[in-house]
Amino acid sequence: MSGIGSGGERRTSLHGFWSSRLAFVLAVTGSAVGLGNIWKFPYMTGQYGGGAFVLVYLLAVLLIGLPIMMAEILIGRRGRRNPVTTMRLLGEEESGTRHWQWVGALGLLGGFLILSFYSVIAGWTVAYIFEAASGAFNGATPAEINARFSALEGSPWRTGFWHTVFMLGTILIVARGVERGLEQAVRVMVPGLVVILLLLLAYAIGTGAMGPALEFMFRPDFSAITGGVVLAAMGQAFFSLSIGMACVMAYGAYLPQDASISGTAAAVVAGDTIIALLAGLVIFPIVFANGLDPAEGIGLVFKTLPLAFGGMTGGLLVGVLFFLLLGFAAMTSAISLMEPSVAWAMERFGINRALAGSYVGGVIWVLGFATVLSFSWLSDFRFLAGTLFDNIDFLTSNITLPLGGLLITLFAGWFMSANSTAAELDPRAGALYRCWRVLVRWVTPALVVVVFLNSLGLFR
Ligand code: TRP
């Protein structure tokens, strides 16, 4: 089978292989492209000062995101197990200790926490398919659109219901196996999403406010680059690229031995970044043309795009399609957030995928109510970073993901031998390999540590 490569005694995957390199690219793209690009990137750009945030974000994607994504795929393919076992096996092989398994465990925990709130926001997206279909956006004013979102956000019943619908859908798909269906879904959904974003871009240009939007996103105010902005931008790079919690590592375990890791990672990173920027270029002209506040927060996408759907010809259909596709994009991301835990539970307890998916999904569903209630009954319950949702978001994006990523680069750069990493990364690309190794040993870990230290001021 394709798991046996030039190394001779290579491990083989326990849960099958992706049918091709393209299938893997599609799966990782499906994981990366989601609410992080369309919902989170624009609202964070708005909250953290526009161009300053975008600039730091792009640097973080290139210098931190890309090297870590390559490291994760490489480790995953070499270990060929769930992230906990992979890190334990490789840790024993390369540095004689089992303790690297805690990096995998940290990843599992991160996946639980992230999906608990991700599913709630994805639920809103599903709710908006029906809002769009009802024709309610047609000719609606910003105030009306605003009120619709607040009504949804403030109702624990509605928000909880859609969270439940989304989680059930995710569990069903996970139970049926990663490979089946996922490929086809991503193949249709990502291009579909891009086409609709381009349509919306035309609308955004028509608002006449593209000038201020471009200025906001791409003319950085360097004095706005604070420790908080840098931490947030780095956290967003981890979140959007799905790295730091061994999610890409879990997928890498199913990657055929002959596929190029650097090419795959570069394609996914480029695609993910373009889609995020595109979302910003659609949303900010609508913000400025309607006198809305770019720092609006988590409701930004739900308060801006409906104005476009309500104001364009055929907007009803475009709106329905958009939220449908975004819901699917969120689902392919949600599946990937569950995969490390599901693969672990299957291997650890010898249960099948359906059972593992149901247990993992059930726990996440319950946890999700912390977020559901953060927007309603518990909205005044604040500590540290804010509401319960704010804390889960801060803890994952800004702490556990970067920490996991840091440990992963240190492992790949300092504890794995150059022989092992070179055997996985394309040996033909000598200069590229050396460049990756310098990044992963020095540049990437140093940057993550500096950002961490620099943000300590936030906690004083
Ligand atoms: N990257 C996805 C998004 O942008 C979310 C996601 C999926 C994720 N898997 C992940 C985030 C793993 C962090 C880690 O919507």
CSV table of C-alpha atoms and ligand atoms in Angstrom, one decimal:
chain,number,residue,atom,x,y,z
A,1,MET,CA,0.0,0.0,0.0
A,2,SER,CA,1.1,3.5,-0.6
A,3,GLY,CA,2.1,4.0,3.1
A,4,ILE,CA,5.2,1.9,2.6
A,5,GLY,CA,7.7,4.4,1.1
A,6,SER,CA,11.4,4.5,0.5
A,7,GLY,CA,12.1,4.3,4.2
A,8,GLY,CA,11.4,0.6,4.3
A,9,GLU,CA,9.8,0.0,7.7
A,10,ARG,CA,7.3,2.9,7.5
A,11,ARG,CA,4.0,2.7,9.4
A,12,THR,CA,0.8,2.4,7.5
A,13,SER,CA,-2.4,4.3,8.2
A,14,LEU,CA,-5.0,2.6,10.3
A,15,HIS,CA,-8.0,4.4,8.8
A,16,GLY,CA,-7.2,4.3,5.1
A,17,PHE,CA,-5.7,6.9,2.8
A,18,TRP,CA,-6.9,9.9,0.8
A,19,SER,CA,-7.5,8.8,-2.7
A,20,SER,CA,-5.0,11.2,-4.1
A,21,ARG,CA,-2.9,14.3,-3.3
A,22,LEU,CA,-5.7,16.4,-4.6
A,23,ALA,CA,-8.1,14.8,-2.1
A,24,PHE,CA,-5.8,15.7,0.7
A,25,VAL,CA,-5.5,19.3,-0.6
A,26,LEU,CA,-9.2,19.5,-0.7
A,27,ALA,CA,-9.7,18.1,2.8
A,28,VAL,CA,-7.1,20.5,4.3
A,29,THR,CA,-8.7,23.4,2.3
A,30,GLY,CA,-12.1,22.3,3.6
A,31,SER,CA,-10.7,22.5,7.1
A,32,ALA,CA,-9.0,25.8,6.7
A,33,VAL,CA,-11.7,27.7,4.8
A,34,GLY,CA,-14.6,28.4,7.1
A,35,LEU,CA,-16.0,30.9,9.5
A,36,GLY,CA,-12.5,32.0,10.3
A,37,ASN,CA,-12.2,33.6,6.8
A,38,ILE,CA,-15.7,35.0,6.4
A,39,TRP,CA,-16.9,35.7,9.9
A,40,LYS,CA,-13.8,36.1,12.1
A,41,PHE,CA,-11.2,37.7,9.9
A,42,PRO,CA,-13.4,40.7,8.9
A,43,TYR,CA,-14.7,41.5,12.4
A,44,MET,CA,-11.2,41.2,13.9
A,45,THR,CA,-9.8,43.4,11.3
A,46,GLY,CA,-12.5,45.9,12.1
A,47,GLN,CA,-11.9,45.7,15.9
A,48,TYR,CA,-8.1,45.7,15.8
A,49,GLY,CA,-7.5,48.8,13.6
A,50,GLY,CA,-7.7,47.6,10.0
A,51,GLY,CA,-4.4,47.8,8.1
A,52,ALA,CA,-2.3,47.3,11.2
A,53,PHE,CA,-4.0,44.0,11.9
A,54,VAL,CA,-4.0,42.8,8.3
A,55,LEU,CA,-0.2,43.5,8.0
A,56,VAL,CA,0.7,41.6,11.1
A,57,TYR,CA,-1.7,38.8,10.1
A,58,LEU,CA,-0.1,38.4,6.7
A,59,LEU,CA,3.4,38.2,8.3
A,60,ALA,CA,2.2,35.7,10.8
A,61,VAL,CA,0.7,33.5,8.0
A,62,LEU,CA,3.9,33.5,6.1
A,63,LEU,CA,6.5,33.2,8.9
A,64,ILE,CA,4.5,31.2,11.5
A,65,GLY,CA,1.6,29.6,9.7
A,66,LEU,CA,3.3,28.0,6.7
A,67,PRO,CA,6.2,26.4,8.5
A,68,ILE,CA,4.0,25.0,11.2
A,69,MET,CA,1.5,23.6,8.7
A,70,MET,CA,4.4,21.8,6.9
A,71,ALA,CA,5.6,20.5,10.2
A,72,GLU,CA,2.2,19.2,11.2
A,73,ILE,CA,1.7,17.4,7.9
A,74,LEU,CA,5.1,15.9,8.1
A,75,ILE,CA,4.7,14.7,11.6
A,76,GLY,CA,1.3,13.3,10.9
A,77,ARG,CA,2.4,11.3,7.9
A,78,ARG,CA,5.4,9.9,9.7
A,79,GLY,CA,3.4,8.8,12.7
A,80,ARG,CA,0.4,7.6,10.8
A,81,ARG,CA,-1.7,7.5,14.0
A,82,ASN,CA,-4.0,9.8,15.9
A,83,PRO,CA,-2.1,12.9,17.1
A,84,VAL,CA,-1.6,11.5,20.7
A,85,THR,CA,-0.2,8.2,19.6
A,86,THR,CA,1.8,9.8,16.7
A,87,MET,CA,3.5,12.3,19.1
A,88,ARG,CA,4.2,9.5,21.6
A,89,LEU,CA,5.7,7.2,18.9
A,90,LEU,CA,7.8,9.8,17.2
A,91,GLY,CA,8.8,11.3,20.6
A,92,GLU,CA,10.1,7.9,21.7
A,93,GLU,CA,11.8,7.3,18.4
A,94,GLU,CA,13.4,10.7,18.0
A,95,SER,CA,14.0,11.9,21.6
A,96,GLY,CA,13.4,8.9,23.9
A,97,THR,CA,10.5,10.2,25.8
A,98,ARG,CA,6.7,9.6,25.8
A,99,HIS,CA,5.9,13.1,27.0
A,100,TRP,CA,5.4,14.6,23.5
A,101,GLN,CA,2.0,12.9,23.6
A,102,TRP,CA,0.8,15.8,25.7
A,103,VAL,CA,1.1,18.0,22.6
A,104,GLY,CA,-1.5,15.7,21.0
A,105,ALA,CA,-3.7,15.8,24.1
A,106,LEU,CA,-3.6,19.6,24.1
A,107,GLY,CA,-4.8,19.4,20.5
A,108,LEU,CA,-7.7,17.2,21.4
A,109,LEU,CA,-8.7,19.6,24.1
A,110,GLY,CA,-8.4,22.6,21.8
A,111,GLY,CA,-10.6,20.9,19.3
A,112,PHE,CA,-13.4,20.4,21.9
A,113,LEU,CA,-13.3,24.0,23.0
A,114,ILE,CA,-13.1,25.5,19.5
A,115,LEU,CA,-15.9,23.4,18.1
A,116,SER,CA,-18.1,24.2,21.1
A,117,PHE,CA,-18.4,27.9,20.0
A,118,TYR,CA,-17.8,27.3,16.3
A,119,SER,CA,-20.9,25.2,16.1
A,120,VAL,CA,-23.0,28.0,17.6
A,121,ILE,CA,-21.8,30.6,15.1
A,122,ALA,CA,-22.3,28.0,12.3
A,123,GLY,CA,-25.8,27.6,13.7
A,124,TRP,CA,-26.4,31.3,13.0
A,125,THR,CA,-25.3,30.7,9.5
A,126,VAL,CA,-27.8,27.9,9.0
A,127,ALA,CA,-30.5,30.1,10.5
A,128,TYR,CA,-29.6,32.8,8.0
A,129,ILE,CA,-30.3,30.4,5.1
A,130,PHE,CA,-33.9,30.7,6.2
A,131,GLU,CA,-33.8,34.4,7.0
A,132,ALA,CA,-32.5,35.0,3.5
A,133,ALA,CA,-35.1,32.7,1.9
A,134,SER,CA,-37.9,34.5,3.8
A,135,GLY,CA,-37.2,37.6,1.7
A,136,ALA,CA,-36.8,39.6,4.9
A,137,PHE,CA,-33.6,41.3,3.6
A,138,ASN,CA,-35.3,42.7,0.6
A,139,GLY,CA,-35.0,46.5,0.8
A,140,ALA,CA,-34.4,46.3,4.6
A,141,THR,CA,-32.6,49.2,6.4
A,142,PRO,CA,-29.5,48.7,8.4
A,143,ALA,CA,-31.6,49.1,11.6
A,144,GLU,CA,-33.9,46.4,10.6
A,145,ILE,CA,-31.1,44.0,9.6
A,146,ASN,CA,-29.5,44.8,13.0
A,147,ALA,CA,-32.6,44.0,14.9
A,148,ARG,CA,-32.9,40.6,13.1
A,149,PHE,CA,-29.5,39.6,14.2
A,150,SER,CA,-30.0,40.8,17.8
A,151,ALA,CA,-33.2,38.8,18.0
A,152,LEU,CA,-31.4,35.7,17.0
A,153,GLU,CA,-28.3,36.2,19.1
A,154,GLY,CA,-30.4,37.1,22.2
A,155,SER,CA,-32.6,34.0,22.0
A,156,PRO,CA,-31.0,31.0,23.7
A,157,TRP,CA,-33.8,28.9,22.3
A,158,ARG,CA,-33.2,29.8,18.6
A,159,THR,CA,-29.5,29.9,19.0
A,160,GLY,CA,-29.5,26.6,20.9
A,161,PHE,CA,-31.7,25.0,18.3
A,162,TRP,CA,-29.5,25.9,15.3
A,163,HIS,CA,-26.4,24.8,17.3
A,164,THR,CA,-28.1,21.5,17.8
A,165,VAL,CA,-29.0,21.1,14.1
A,166,PHE,CA,-25.4,21.9,13.1
A,167,MET,CA,-23.8,19.6,15.6
A,168,LEU,CA,-26.2,16.7,14.6
A,169,GLY,CA,-25.3,17.2,10.9
A,170,THR,CA,-21.6,17.2,11.7
A,171,ILE,CA,-21.8,14.0,13.8
A,172,LEU,CA,-23.7,12.3,11.0
A,173,ILE,CA,-21.0,13.1,8.5
A,174,VAL,CA,-18.2,12.2,10.8
A,175,ALA,CA,-19.8,8.9,11.6
A,176,ARG,CA,-19.9,8.0,7.9
A,177,GLY,CA,-16.1,8.4,7.4
A,178,VAL,CA,-13.8,11.2,6.4
A,179,GLU,CA,-13.0,10.3,2.9
A,180,ARG,CA,-16.5,9.7,1.6
A,181,GLY,CA,-18.4,12.8,0.6
A,182,LEU,CA,-15.9,15.2,2.0
A,183,GLU,CA,-13.9,15.5,-1.2
A,184,GLN,CA,-17.0,16.1,-3.4
A,185,ALA,CA,-18.4,18.6,-0.9
A,186,VAL,CA,-15.2,20.7,-0.9
A,187,ARG,CA,-14.8,20.5,-4.6
A,188,VAL,CA,-18.2,22.2,-5.1
A,189,MET,CA,-18.3,24.4,-2.0
A,190,VAL,CA,-15.0,26.3,-2.1
A,191,PRO,CA,-15.3,27.4,-5.8
A,192,GLY,CA,-18.9,28.2,-5.2
A,193,LEU,CA,-18.1,30.4,-2.2
A,194,VAL,CA,-15.4,32.2,-4.2
A,195,VAL,CA,-17.9,32.8,-7.1
A,196,ILE,CA,-20.4,34.3,-4.7
A,197,LEU,CA,-17.7,36.5,-3.0
A,198,LEU,CA,-16.8,37.8,-6.5
A,199,LEU,CA,-20.4,38.6,-7.2
A,200,LEU,CA,-20.6,40.4,-3.9
A,201,LEU,CA,-17.3,42.2,-4.7
A,202,ALA,CA,-19.0,43.7,-7.8
A,203,TYR,CA,-21.8,44.9,-5.5
A,204,ALA,CA,-19.3,46.3,-3.0
A,205,ILE,CA,-17.6,48.2,-5.8
A,206,GLY,CA,-21.0,49.6,-6.8
A,207,THR,CA,-21.5,51.1,-3.3
A,208,GLY,CA,-18.7,53.6,-4.2
A,209,ALA,CA,-17.0,53.0,-0.9
A,210,MET,CA,-14.2,50.7,-2.1
A,211,GLY,CA,-11.7,53.6,-1.7
A,212,PRO,CA,-12.1,54.0,2.1
A,213,ALA,CA,-12.3,50.2,2.5
A,214,LEU,CA,-9.0,49.7,0.7
A,215,GLU,CA,-7.5,52.4,2.8
A,216,PHE,CA,-8.8,50.9,6.0
A,217,MET,CA,-7.5,47.4,5.2
A,218,PHE,CA,-4.2,48.2,3.5
A,219,ARG,CA,-2.9,51.4,4.8
A,220,PRO,CA,-1.5,50.4,8.2
A,221,ASP,CA,-1.4,52.9,11.1
A,222,PHE,CA,1.8,51.7,12.6
A,223,SER,CA,1.1,53.3,15.9
A,224,ALA,CA,-1.9,50.9,16.2
A,225,ILE,CA,0.4,47.8,16.3
A,226,THR,CA,0.2,47.0,20.0
A,227,GLY,CA,1.0,43.8,21.9
A,228,GLY,CA,-2.7,43.0,21.9
A,229,VAL,CA,-3.0,43.5,18.1
A,230,VAL,CA,0.0,41.3,17.4
A,231,LEU,CA,-1.3,38.5,19.7
A,232,ALA,CA,-4.8,38.7,18.1
A,233,ALA,CA,-3.3,38.6,14.6
A,234,MET,CA,-1.1,35.7,15.4
A,235,GLY,CA,-4.0,33.8,17.0
A,236,GLN,CA,-6.2,34.5,14.0
A,237,ALA,CA,-3.5,33.0,11.7
A,238,PHE,CA,-3.5,29.8,13.7
A,239,PHE,CA,-7.3,29.7,13.8
A,240,SER,CA,-7.8,30.4,10.1
A,241,LEU,CA,-5.1,27.9,8.9
A,242,SER,CA,-6.4,25.2,11.3
A,243,ILE,CA,-2.9,24.8,12.9
A,244,GLY,CA,-1.6,24.4,16.4
A,245,MET,CA,-4.1,21.7,17.5
A,246,ALA,CA,-2.8,18.7,15.5
A,247,CYS,CA,-5.8,18.9,13.2
A,248,VAL,CA,-3.7,19.0,10.0
A,249,MET,CA,-1.5,16.4,11.7
A,250,ALA,CA,-4.5,14.1,12.0
A,251,TYR,CA,-5.2,14.6,8.3
A,252,GLY,CA,-1.6,14.1,7.4
A,253,ALA,CA,-1.8,10.6,8.8
A,254,TYR,CA,-3.8,9.6,5.8
A,255,LEU,CA,-1.6,11.3,3.2
A,256,PRO,CA,0.0,9.0,0.6
A,257,GLN,CA,3.8,8.8,0.9
A,258,ASP,CA,4.6,10.3,-2.5
A,259,ALA,CA,2.6,13.6,-2.2
A,260,SER,CA,4.6,16.8,-1.9
A,261,ILE,CA,4.1,18.4,1.6
A,262,SER,CA,5.5,21.9,0.8
A,263,GLY,CA,3.4,22.2,-2.4
A,264,THR,CA,0.2,21.2,-0.5
A,265,ALA,CA,0.8,23.5,2.4
A,266,ALA,CA,1.6,26.5,0.2
A,267,ALA,CA,-1.5,26.0,-1.9
A,268,VAL,CA,-3.8,25.8,1.2
A,269,VAL,CA,-2.2,28.8,2.9
A,270,ALA,CA,-2.5,30.9,-0.3
A,271,GLY,CA,-6.1,29.9,-0.9
A,272,ASP,CA,-7.2,30.5,2.7
A,273,THR,CA,-5.5,33.9,2.8
A,274,ILE,CA,-7.1,35.1,-0.5
A,275,ILE,CA,-10.6,34.1,0.7
A,276,ALA,CA,-10.2,36.0,3.9
A,277,LEU,CA,-9.0,39.1,2.1
A,278,LEU,CA,-11.8,38.8,-0.4
A,279,ALA,CA,-14.3,38.7,2.5
A,280,GLY,CA,-12.9,41.9,3.9
A,281,LEU,CA,-13.0,43.6,0.5
A,282,VAL,CA,-16.7,42.7,0.3
A,283,ILE,CA,-17.7,43.6,3.9
A,284,PHE,CA,-15.8,46.9,4.5
A,285,PRO,CA,-17.3,48.9,1.5
A,286,ILE,CA,-20.7,47.9,2.8
A,287,VAL,CA,-19.7,49.1,6.2
A,288,PHE,CA,-18.5,52.5,5.0
A,289,ALA,CA,-21.3,53.0,2.5
A,290,ASN,CA,-23.9,52.6,5.2
A,291,GLY,CA,-22.2,54.5,7.9
A,292,LEU,CA,-21.8,51.3,10.0
A,293,ASP,CA,-19.1,50.7,12.6
A,294,PRO,CA,-16.2,48.5,11.4
A,295,ALA,CA,-15.5,47.6,15.1
A,296,GLU,CA,-19.1,46.2,15.4
A,297,GLY,CA,-17.8,42.8,16.6
A,298,ILE,CA,-19.0,39.3,16.1
A,299,GLY,CA,-22.2,40.3,14.3
A,300,LEU,CA,-20.4,42.1,11.5
A,301,VAL,CA,-20.9,39.6,8.7
A,302,PHE,CA,-24.6,39.1,9.7
A,303,LYS,CA,-25.3,42.8,9.7
A,304,THR,CA,-23.5,43.8,6.5
A,305,LEU,CA,-24.0,41.1,3.8
A,306,PRO,CA,-27.8,41.0,4.2
A,307,LEU,CA,-27.8,44.6,3.1
A,308,ALA,CA,-26.1,43.5,-0.1
A,309,PHE,CA,-28.5,40.6,-0.6
A,310,GLY,CA,-31.4,43.0,0.0
A,311,GLY,CA,-30.1,45.6,-2.4
A,312,MET,CA,-29.1,43.5,-5.4
A,313,THR,CA,-31.1,41.9,-8.2
A,314,GLY,CA,-31.5,38.2,-7.5
A,315,GLY,CA,-30.3,38.9,-4.0
A,316,LEU,CA,-32.7,36.3,-2.5
A,317,LEU,CA,-31.2,33.4,-4.4
A,318,VAL,CA,-27.6,34.7,-3.9
A,319,GLY,CA,-28.2,35.1,-0.2
A,320,VAL,CA,-29.6,31.7,0.3
A,321,LEU,CA,-26.8,30.1,-1.7
A,322,PHE,CA,-24.2,32.1,0.2
A,323,PHE,CA,-25.3,31.1,3.7
A,324,LEU,CA,-25.8,27.5,2.5
A,325,LEU,CA,-22.3,27.4,1.2
A,326,LEU,CA,-20.9,29.0,4.3
A,327,GLY,CA,-22.7,26.5,6.4
A,328,PHE,CA,-21.1,23.7,4.4
A,329,ALA,CA,-17.7,25.4,4.7
A,330,ALA,CA,-18.2,25.6,8.4
A,331,MET,CA,-19.1,21.9,8.5
A,332,THR,CA,-16.0,20.7,6.7
A,333,SER,CA,-14.0,22.8,9.3
A,334,ALA,CA,-16.1,21.3,12.1
A,335,ILE,CA,-15.4,17.8,10.9
A,336,SER,CA,-11.7,18.5,11.0
A,337,LEU,CA,-12.0,19.8,14.5
A,338,MET,CA,-13.4,16.5,15.6
A,339,GLU,CA,-11.1,14.3,13.7
A,340,PRO,CA,-8.2,14.2,16.2
A,341,SER,CA,-10.5,13.2,19.1
A,342,VAL,CA,-12.5,10.7,17.0
A,343,ALA,CA,-9.3,9.0,15.6
A,344,TRP,CA,-8.0,8.9,19.2
A,345,ALA,CA,-11.2,7.4,20.7
A,346,MET,CA,-11.4,4.8,17.9
A,347,GLU,CA,-7.8,3.7,18.5
A,348,ARG,CA,-7.8,4.0,22.3
A,349,PHE,CA,-11.1,2.2,23.0
A,350,GLY,CA,-11.4,0.1,19.8
A,351,ILE,CA,-14.8,1.5,19.0
A,352,ASN,CA,-16.1,2.4,15.5
A,353,ARG,CA,-16.2,5.8,13.9
A,354,ALA,CA,-20.0,6.2,14.4
A,355,LEU,CA,-19.7,5.6,18.1
A,356,ALA,CA,-16.6,7.7,18.6
A,357,GLY,CA,-18.2,10.6,16.6
A,358,SER,CA,-21.3,10.4,18.7
A,359,TYR,CA,-19.5,10.6,22.1
A,360,VAL,CA,-17.1,13.3,21.0
A,361,GLY,CA,-19.9,15.3,19.3
A,362,GLY,CA,-22.2,14.8,22.4
A,363,VAL,CA,-19.7,16.4,24.7
A,364,ILE,CA,-19.0,19.3,22.4
A,365,TRP,CA,-22.8,19.9,22.0
A,366,VAL,CA,-23.2,20.2,25.8
A,367,LEU,CA,-20.1,22.5,26.0
A,368,GLY,CA,-21.7,24.7,23.3
A,369,PHE,CA,-24.4,25.9,25.6
A,370,ALA,CA,-21.8,28.0,27.5
A,371,THR,CA,-21.5,30.0,24.3
A,372,VAL,CA,-25.2,29.9,23.5
A,373,LEU,CA,-25.9,31.5,26.9
A,374,SER,CA,-23.0,34.0,26.6
A,375,PHE,CA,-25.2,36.0,24.2
A,376,SER,CA,-28.4,35.9,26.4
A,377,TRP,CA,-28.9,34.8,30.0
A,378,LEU,CA,-25.2,34.9,30.9
A,379,SER,CA,-24.3,38.0,28.9
A,380,ASP,CA,-23.6,39.9,32.1
A,381,PHE,CA,-21.4,37.2,33.5
A,382,ARG,CA,-18.0,38.5,32.7
A,383,PHE,CA,-14.5,37.6,33.9
A,384,LEU,CA,-10.9,37.9,32.5
A,385,ALA,CA,-11.5,38.2,28.7
A,386,GLY,CA,-15.3,38.9,29.0
A,387,THR,CA,-18.2,36.5,28.6
A,388,LEU,CA,-17.8,32.7,28.6
A,389,PHE,CA,-17.5,32.8,24.8
A,390,ASP,CA,-14.9,35.5,24.9
A,391,ASN,CA,-12.8,33.4,27.3
A,392,ILE,CA,-13.1,30.2,25.3
A,393,ASP,CA,-12.2,32.1,22.2
A,394,PHE,CA,-9.2,33.9,23.9
A,395,LEU,CA,-7.9,30.7,25.5
A,396,THR,CA,-7.9,28.7,22.3
A,397,SER,CA,-6.8,31.2,19.6
A,398,ASN,CA,-4.4,33.1,21.7
A,399,ILE,CA,-3.0,30.5,24.1
A,400,THR,CA,-3.5,26.8,23.3
A,401,LEU,CA,-3.1,27.1,19.5
A,402,PRO,CA,0.1,29.1,19.6
A,403,LEU,CA,1.4,27.0,22.5
A,404,GLY,CA,0.7,23.8,20.5
A,405,GLY,CA,2.2,25.3,17.4
A,406,LEU,CA,5.3,26.3,19.4
A,407,LEU,CA,5.8,22.8,20.7
A,408,ILE,CA,5.2,21.3,17.2
A,409,THR,CA,7.9,23.5,15.6
A,410,LEU,CA,10.3,22.8,18.4
A,411,PHE,CA,9.8,19.1,18.0
A,412,ALA,CA,10.2,19.2,14.2
A,413,GLY,CA,13.2,21.5,14.4
A,414,TRP,CA,15.2,20.4,17.4
A,415,PHE,CA,14.0,16.9,18.4
A,416,MET,CA,13.5,15.2,15.0
A,417,SER,CA,16.7,14.4,13.2
A,418,ALA,CA,17.4,16.1,9.9
A,419,ASN,CA,17.3,12.7,8.3
A,420,SER,CA,13.7,12.1,9.4
A,421,THR,CA,12.3,15.5,8.4
A,422,ALA,CA,14.2,15.5,5.1
A,423,ALA,CA,12.8,12.1,4.3
A,424,GLU,CA,9.3,13.4,4.6
A,425,LEU,CA,9.8,16.8,3.0
A,426,ASP,CA,10.7,16.8,-0.7
A,427,PRO,CA,14.4,15.8,-0.8
A,428,ARG,CA,14.6,17.2,-4.3
A,429,ALA,CA,14.0,20.7,-3.0
A,430,GLY,CA,17.3,21.2,-1.2
A,431,ALA,CA,17.2,24.9,-0.8
A,432,LEU,CA,13.6,24.9,0.2
A,433,TYR,CA,14.3,22.3,2.8
A,434,ARG,CA,17.1,24.3,4.4
A,435,CYS,CA,14.9,27.4,4.4
A,436,TRP,CA,12.1,25.5,6.2
A,437,ARG,CA,14.5,24.1,8.7
A,438,VAL,CA,15.9,27.6,9.6
A,439,LEU,CA,12.4,28.9,10.0
A,440,VAL,CA,11.2,26.0,12.1
A,441,ARG,CA,14.3,25.9,14.4
A,442,TRP,CA,14.8,29.6,14.9
A,443,VAL,CA,12.4,32.1,13.3
A,444,THR,CA,9.0,30.6,14.0
A,445,PRO,CA,9.5,29.6,17.6
A,446,ALA,CA,11.3,32.9,18.4
A,447,LEU,CA,8.4,34.9,16.9
A,448,VAL,CA,5.8,32.9,18.9
A,449,VAL,CA,7.7,33.4,22.1
A,450,VAL,CA,8.3,37.1,21.5
A,451,VAL,CA,4.6,37.6,20.8
A,452,PHE,CA,3.7,35.8,24.0
A,453,LEU,CA,6.1,37.7,26.1
A,454,ASN,CA,5.1,41.0,24.5
A,455,SER,CA,1.5,40.4,25.3
A,456,LEU,CA,2.1,39.7,29.0
A,457,GLY,CA,1.4,43.3,29.5
A,458,LEU,CA,-2.2,42.5,28.6
A,459,PHE,CA,-2.6,40.5,31.8
A,460,ARG,CA,-1.2,43.0,34.2
B,1,TRP,N1,-9.8,27.1,10.1
B,1,TRP,C1,-11.2,27.0,10.3
B,1,TRP,C2,-11.8,28.3,9.9
B,1,TRP,O1,-11.2,29.2,9.5
B,1,TRP,C3,-11.5,26.5,11.7
B,1,TRP,C4,-10.8,25.3,12.1
B,1,TRP,C5,-10.9,24.1,11.6
B,1,TRP,C6,-9.7,25.3,13.0
B,1,TRP,N2,-10.0,23.3,12.2
B,1,TRP,C7,-9.2,24.0,13.0
B,1,TRP,C8,-9.1,26.3,13.8
B,1,TRP,C9,-8.1,23.6,13.9
B,1,TRP,C10,-8.0,25.9,14.7
B,1,TRP,C11,-7.5,24.6,14.6
B,1,TRP,O2,-13.0,28.4,10.0
